[in-house]
Amino acid sequence: MKQLLKMKIAVLGGGRREEALLQYMVEMGARVVALSKPSFPIKGIQVVESLAALLEGATILLAPASGIDENGRIREPFGEDIIFDHDFFAMIEEGSLLFMGYAGDGLKERLKEEPITLIEYLLHKEVATLNAIPTAEGAIKLALEGMSTTIQGSKTLVLGLGRVGLALAWRLKALNASLLGANRSKEGLFKGVEMGLQVIPLKEIDRYLGEVSLLFNTIPSLVLDRHRLHLLTKEALLLDLASAPGGIDFEAAKDLHLKASLYPGIPGLFFPEKAASILKDTLPSIIEEEVMRAQEVR
Ligand code: NAP
């Protein structure tokens, strides 16, 4: 926290998930400034009246995990709206670090024109590894809500054996699902084998799809295209956990009357307390590292 304590941190919004993090940073002695009072109590946070006052001299900009919406608006404002428009960017200090959970392609493209560094902290290894736990539990909850039978004995396919896929797969195995995990790289397949899972290369899934009753996708790339969706039965329940737009052709799924949905933001949605404690445990050191990296580059 050494570097952090020297800097002004401008809070660009947040919700319950950010509460524990902000409280922790204030307690550590960081100068945390917000535009309006949060609806939850954070002792020691400094409140300013205008966006200009918020951004002046702030080289660390902290946006919420949920990012901005399609209109450039922060999704979880404390009170006053902050919009990522021309006026906002004109007020930002050169060389600022913008921390945000995920940023969409539109914002990433926009930021290429600005002297700002974007850090998508939900993609950081530490955060992503811990987030896999509530994501896996939430996915199982969602599956159970959509099923008329038990996970035990259900023919289940997990696409992608990365952090979320593996966290999910072994939990499903513990529930005695009839489970198959599929992955592109050998690394993921070997990790699955090490966990005692039955695994197949991703390119071989076609011959198993017709038997599957429960499918979880964690691959952030179109993997279930129209051709593959044709191979599934109408009874199959498809849960796409990958970041938007997911790995399922949802238009084709609708045409084929398949039960398929995309489920973003599971940790914050179902387990806000856990999501908050993950941010509190990981983000201060990520910010510290990024500040030091930026100073080395300069
Ligand atoms: P990860 O550890 O990086 O795993 C990514 C997985 O996707 C790996 O199995 C990887 O396979 C596979 N993959 C990536 N691109 C691929 C491609 N073009 N073709 C085939 N396979 C590909 O990521 P993670 O932490 O598990 O997260 C997985 C996804 O879930 C991400 O999109 C993440 O943003 C999202 N997520 C969603 C939630 C939620 O609430 N819904 C929560 C956390 C994360 P290889 O081994 O071959 O690379």
Short mmCIF file of C-alpha atoms and ligand atoms in Angstrom, two decimals, residues 102 123 128 131 135 160-165 183-185 188 202 218-221 241-243 263-267, ligand 1:
data_model
loop_
_atom_site.label_atom_id
_atom_site.label_comp_id
_atom_site.label_asym_id
_atom_site.label_seq_id
_atom_site.Cartn_x
_atom_site.Cartn_y
_atom_site.Cartn_z
CA TYR A 102 -14.40 -5.67 -17.30
CA LEU A 123 -9.13 -10.64 -15.57
CA ALA A 128 -10.18 -14.64 -11.55
CA ASN A 131 -14.00 -15.60 -8.50
CA THR A 135 -19.13 -18.57 -10.19
CA GLY A 160 -13.54 -25.21 -21.21
CA LEU A 161 -11.33 -26.47 -18.42
CA GLY A 162 -9.84 -23.19 -17.29
CA ARG A 163 -10.37 -21.72 -13.82
CA VAL A 164 -14.19 -21.61 -13.92
CA GLY A 165 -14.53 -24.87 -15.88
CA ASN A 183 -10.92 -28.38 -23.67
CA ARG A 184 -8.92 -27.07 -26.60
CA SER A 185 -5.42 -27.17 -25.12
CA GLY A 188 -6.59 -27.95 -19.58
CA LEU A 202 -12.90 -29.81 -27.70
CA THR A 218 -16.99 -21.32 -20.05
CA ILE A 219 -15.28 -20.61 -23.40
CA PRO A 220 -15.44 -16.94 -24.43
CA SER A 221 -15.59 -17.70 -28.13
CA LEU A 241 -20.96 -18.54 -18.17
CA ALA A 242 -18.40 -17.02 -20.52
CA SER A 243 -18.03 -13.26 -20.81
CA TYR A 263 -25.30 -15.63 -17.07
CA PRO A 264 -22.85 -12.75 -16.50
CA GLY A 265 -21.73 -11.40 -13.12
CA ILE A 266 -22.65 -14.44 -11.03
CA PRO A 267 -20.36 -13.68 -8.03
P1 NAP B 1 -9.59 -19.16 -18.19
O1 NAP B 1 -9.03 -19.79 -16.97
O2 NAP B 1 -8.71 -18.28 -19.00
O3 NAP B 1 -10.19 -20.31 -19.11
C1 NAP B 1 -10.64 -20.02 -20.41
C2 NAP B 1 -11.10 -21.31 -21.04
O4 NAP B 1 -11.62 -21.00 -22.32
C3 NAP B 1 -9.97 -22.31 -21.24
O5 NAP B 1 -10.52 -23.58 -21.11
C4 NAP B 1 -9.54 -22.02 -22.68
O6 NAP B 1 -9.00 -23.16 -23.32
C5 NAP B 1 -10.87 -21.72 -23.31
N1 NAP B 1 -10.77 -20.89 -24.51
C6 NAP B 1 -10.48 -19.59 -24.58
N2 NAP B 1 -10.54 -19.16 -25.87
C7 NAP B 1 -10.86 -20.25 -26.60
C8 NAP B 1 -11.07 -20.45 -27.99
N3 NAP B 1 -10.97 -19.44 -28.88
N4 NAP B 1 -11.39 -21.69 -28.41
C9 NAP B 1 -11.49 -22.71 -27.53
N5 NAP B 1 -11.30 -22.59 -26.20
C10 NAP B 1 -10.98 -21.37 -25.75
O7 NAP B 1 -10.85 -18.26 -17.83
P2 NAP B 1 -11.86 -18.49 -16.62
O8 NAP B 1 -11.41 -17.70 -15.46
O9 NAP B 1 -12.13 -19.93 -16.47
O10 NAP B 1 -13.16 -17.75 -17.20
C11 NAP B 1 -13.86 -18.34 -18.27
C12 NAP B 1 -14.90 -17.35 -18.79
O11 NAP B 1 -15.87 -17.11 -17.79
C13 NAP B 1 -14.32 -15.98 -19.13
O12 NAP B 1 -14.98 -15.49 -20.26
C14 NAP B 1 -14.64 -15.14 -17.91
O13 NAP B 1 -14.71 -13.76 -18.23
C15 NAP B 1 -15.99 -15.71 -17.56
N6 NAP B 1 -16.42 -15.53 -16.19
C16 NAP B 1 -17.75 -15.38 -16.02
C17 NAP B 1 -18.27 -15.26 -14.76
C18 NAP B 1 -19.76 -15.15 -14.60
O14 NAP B 1 -20.21 -14.66 -13.59
N7 NAP B 1 -20.53 -15.63 -15.57
C19 NAP B 1 -17.42 -15.23 -13.64
C20 NAP B 1 -16.05 -15.41 -13.85
C21 NAP B 1 -15.57 -15.56 -15.14
P3 NAP B 1 -7.41 -23.35 -23.55
O15 NAP B 1 -6.90 -24.09 -22.37
O16 NAP B 1 -7.34 -24.11 -24.82
O17 NAP B 1 -6.83 -21.97 -23.70
#
